Each structure stands twice: as C-alpha cells, then as structure tokens.
C-alpha cells in the first residue's frame, strides 16, 4: 500500500477549506516551518464569513517579517491579537450559534496559548488542533514538522518537498497545480520512486443561513466547522477529488 503526503506552509486559522480536501486525501501533512513568509499569502490573513455570508478578512499584525522564515516571524502585541481573535469569533461565530461549543472554546485556548510564539508555531498549533478534531477517528492521519523530518534542508525547493516525503516513507505527493507549474520538478520525485499528483477539487456549496450558501473554498475551514459541525464538514472536504 502506497502512502501519500502533502507539504505546506502553516496557514492562519487552519487555512482555506480547499486545503483540507488535500489533507483529507493525503493523510500525511508536513508543516514547512522554514518556508519564507509571503506578504499577501494566507499565513497571516484569512477570510471568514459573517451571518449574511459576507467575507470578513482576519489579519494578525506582525513584527518585522521581511525575508524571514515562518518560524522566525512574530506577532505584534500578542495580547491584543488574542483579544481581537476572541472579539472576531464573538461577532461572527457566537457560542450560541456554532455546532460545537467545546471545539470553539478549545480553539480559543490553543490560539491564546501559542500567539506569544512564532507565527509558524501558532499556525501549526491551530492546524493540528483542527486536524485532531476532524481526523481523530480516522486511521493513518498524521502531521509532521519539516525541521524534525529533515534536519538539513536541500536548497532547491522541489528537492526539499520530495525529500520530506521520502523521509516519512511516502511514495505519492498531492499538491496544487500552481506549485507544479512554478517550481516542482518531476525528476526529484522519480529519482526517489515517487510520483506527483495534482489536487482537483470543487467544493460543494453549503448553507450559511436560509437562502444563502457559500461556495468559496478560499474561506477558512473554521467557517464550515462552526456552521456544519464535524461530520458534515468531513463530507464537504471529502467530496469529489
């Protein structure tokens, strides 16, 4: 039986919903902690939805992050960021409205506990919390930290991704089409008897309120979890691949 993996920069609040289809399929996720911060990426910003289904961007302010890896980028005024996060949840996803209040309380605890550390650590902690919530009853699911999987990083980003998969005994890599076109080289995978596969996923629409649905898979995974609960979210991300 072949093992599949994916590798990604740790994303804010679990990242976009479509990424979780990738995680669902791959079962193994390597958090790329040494990846460089991307100014307009989803490492420090993510879209949520209000009760009307309108997008609300949540952004965490950062200290100096120019040309720094995610494990060396820090939040500005973490106490205030924590307060902002709680206020945002209270406004968009009040306890009385979410499917699982215990999940919400636990999420707040994880966020506040880890916001004093690097952005990479915060994003990993939140992602792993969501991962445990969704996949705890499913066999073979695991997350990994790139620095532990591969203490010495190859300079070439394509070789780095392939080497991480090789280190955790995977033979299939599930990635995005953009990465495949931008920097991944097939030879780095075939040299290790591995193969690259591109994700192909269109998220089904889900209800936000009566008469309003969301079909934008770039919204944070937290939105469907709060609105649908665990089982329906698993159906959402496990849709046609």
XYZ file of C-alpha atoms in Angstrom:
241
model
C 0.000 0.000 0.000
C 1.433 3.367 -1.015
C 1.460 6.308 1.366
C 0.518 9.799 0.236
C 1.570 13.133 1.725
C 1.357 16.830 1.128
C 3.551 19.666 2.386
C 2.537 23.243 3.002
C 3.423 26.433 4.805
C 1.464 26.677 8.067
C -1.614 28.801 7.333
C -3.605 31.098 9.621
C -6.674 29.593 11.327
C -6.218 26.286 9.546
C -6.076 27.831 6.106
C -8.607 27.639 3.306
C -11.278 24.952 3.124
C -9.966 23.523 -0.156
C -6.655 22.735 1.544
C -8.495 20.355 3.813
C -9.644 18.299 0.869
C -5.930 17.894 0.139
C -5.219 16.934 3.750
C -8.188 14.550 3.747
C -6.829 12.728 0.713
C -3.131 12.802 1.566
C -3.483 11.793 5.244
C 0.091 12.989 5.928
C 0.867 16.701 6.184
C 4.353 18.156 6.575
C 4.370 21.676 8.035
C 7.083 23.602 6.152
C 8.353 25.706 9.055
C 11.410 27.084 7.233
C 9.344 28.408 4.327
C 9.664 32.152 3.837
C 6.819 34.417 4.862
C 4.706 35.547 1.897
C 3.376 39.088 2.254
C -0.037 38.517 0.699
C -0.321 34.799 1.391
C -2.601 33.114 3.893
C -0.007 32.729 6.633
C -1.207 35.881 8.422
C -4.624 36.563 6.853
C -7.698 34.500 6.133
C -11.299 35.081 5.103
C -14.184 34.295 7.434
C -17.911 34.856 6.866
C -20.456 36.890 8.806
C -24.042 35.767 9.398
C -25.059 37.120 5.989
C -22.381 35.140 4.171
C -20.234 38.223 3.527
C -16.448 37.871 3.676
C -14.548 39.329 6.607
C -10.752 39.321 6.415
C -8.999 38.423 9.673
C -5.393 39.654 9.766
C -2.806 39.319 12.506
C -0.300 42.229 12.705
C 3.315 41.121 12.632
C 6.699 42.398 13.649
C 9.462 42.627 11.035
C 8.892 39.737 8.647
C 10.850 40.713 5.534
C 12.676 37.707 4.090
C 12.166 35.715 7.281
C 11.044 32.090 7.617
C 7.723 31.475 9.334
C 9.405 30.102 12.451
C 11.178 33.464 12.840
C 8.154 35.773 12.337
C 6.334 37.047 15.451
C 3.033 38.716 16.200
C 2.892 42.333 17.249
C 1.270 42.756 20.680
C 0.100 39.132 21.064
C -2.287 40.028 23.907
C -4.138 42.449 21.651
C -4.151 39.922 18.825
C -5.699 37.391 21.192
C -8.379 39.889 22.182
C -9.041 40.621 18.504
C -9.432 36.926 17.775
C -11.931 36.420 20.603
C -13.922 39.513 19.544
C -13.944 38.291 15.957
C -15.308 34.894 16.970
C -17.913 36.519 19.219
C -19.074 38.690 16.325
C -19.050 36.085 13.560
C -19.452 32.757 15.358
C -21.019 33.305 18.810
C -21.052 30.289 21.108
C -24.838 30.050 20.919
C -24.728 29.679 17.123
C -21.919 27.179 16.487
C -22.461 23.437 16.176
C -19.805 22.502 18.744
C -19.132 24.992 21.530
C -16.414 22.775 23.028
C -14.446 22.903 19.786
C -14.739 26.692 19.812
C -13.572 27.018 23.412
C -10.633 24.720 22.710
C -9.694 26.718 19.628
C -9.542 29.938 21.637
C -7.351 28.254 24.246
C -4.909 26.974 21.601
C -4.758 30.364 19.865
C -4.117 32.336 23.065
C -1.538 29.845 24.319
C 0.516 29.926 21.121
C 0.144 33.543 19.973
C 3.220 34.532 22.029
C 5.431 32.319 19.923
C 6.280 32.458 16.230
C 3.635 32.756 13.528
C 4.701 29.340 12.307
C 4.147 27.775 15.718
C 0.749 29.461 16.125
C -0.451 28.276 12.728
C 0.829 24.746 13.310
C -0.860 24.554 16.720
C -4.225 25.705 15.355
C -3.988 23.456 12.300
C -3.072 20.446 14.432
C -5.984 21.209 16.767
C -8.402 21.217 13.812
C -6.684 18.127 12.407
C -7.217 16.244 15.662
C -10.854 17.310 15.786
C -11.674 16.210 12.247
C -9.481 13.142 11.849
C -9.184 11.708 15.366
C -11.335 8.683 14.499
C -9.659 8.026 11.150
C -6.709 5.671 10.722
C -3.392 6.737 9.230
C -3.670 10.528 9.627
C -0.583 12.365 10.925
C 1.138 15.747 10.786
C 4.896 16.286 10.746
C 7.274 19.213 11.269
C 9.738 19.783 8.441
C 12.683 20.527 10.744
C 12.186 17.201 12.522
C 11.525 15.198 9.383
C 14.528 16.646 7.553
C 17.001 18.495 9.815
C 19.054 19.699 6.837
C 17.015 21.357 4.128
C 18.044 20.946 0.474
C 18.477 24.321 -1.204
C 16.215 23.504 -4.143
C 12.533 23.814 -3.062
C 11.415 20.967 -5.315
C 14.030 18.621 -3.934
C 13.079 19.754 -0.398
C 9.450 18.749 -0.911
C 10.410 15.391 -2.412
C 12.993 14.658 0.288
C 10.475 15.307 3.076
C 8.098 12.744 1.595
C 10.907 10.243 1.194
C 11.860 10.772 4.840
C 8.369 9.759 6.029
C 8.229 6.787 3.645
C 5.666 8.183 1.234
C 5.602 7.435 -2.488
C 2.899 9.858 -3.654
C 2.789 13.633 -3.262
C -0.503 15.514 -3.553
C -0.002 19.162 -4.376
C -1.539 22.165 -6.067
C -1.359 22.921 -9.761
C 0.320 26.292 -9.126
C 3.234 24.672 -7.294
C 3.583 22.073 -10.040
C 3.950 24.789 -12.650
C 6.037 27.151 -10.529
C 8.828 25.066 -9.055
C 8.198 21.329 -8.640
C 10.377 19.161 -10.878
C 9.247 15.644 -11.682
C 12.803 14.304 -11.621
C 13.164 14.991 -7.892
C 10.237 12.658 -7.291
C 11.002 9.956 -9.852
C 14.586 9.733 -8.568
C 13.050 8.594 -5.286
C 10.493 6.280 -6.900
C 7.783 8.798 -6.047
C 5.130 10.469 -8.134
C 3.448 13.876 -8.045
C -0.332 14.211 -8.266
C -2.305 17.454 -8.603
C -5.331 18.165 -6.449
C -8.598 18.504 -8.336
C -11.423 19.641 -6.062
C -14.532 21.759 -6.389
C -16.199 22.425 -3.069
C -19.960 21.868 -2.880
C -21.954 24.854 -1.635
C -23.065 24.728 1.987
C -25.736 26.786 3.801
C -24.785 29.911 5.762
C -28.370 30.936 6.500
C -31.744 30.361 4.909
C -31.432 31.258 1.247
C -27.672 31.955 1.462
C -24.915 29.483 0.593
C -21.126 29.612 0.423
C -19.267 28.024 -2.475
C -15.953 29.855 -1.991
C -13.359 27.280 -0.956
C -10.876 30.042 -0.052
C -12.779 30.748 3.168
C -11.196 29.349 6.346
C -12.036 25.764 7.272
C -13.371 27.206 10.536
C -16.480 28.519 8.797
C -17.911 25.136 7.770
C -16.837 23.566 11.065
C -18.705 26.206 13.052
C -21.775 26.103 10.816
C -21.977 22.417 9.894
C -20.160 20.531 12.618
C -17.618 17.749 12.266
C -19.444 15.109 10.240
C -20.887 17.464 7.619
C -17.525 19.205 7.263
C -15.875 15.854 6.599
C -18.423 15.239 3.854
C -17.681 18.692 2.444
C -13.917 18.225 2.249
C -14.193 14.599 1.204
C -16.165 15.479 -1.896
C -15.221 14.577 -5.439
C -11.439 14.712 -5.735
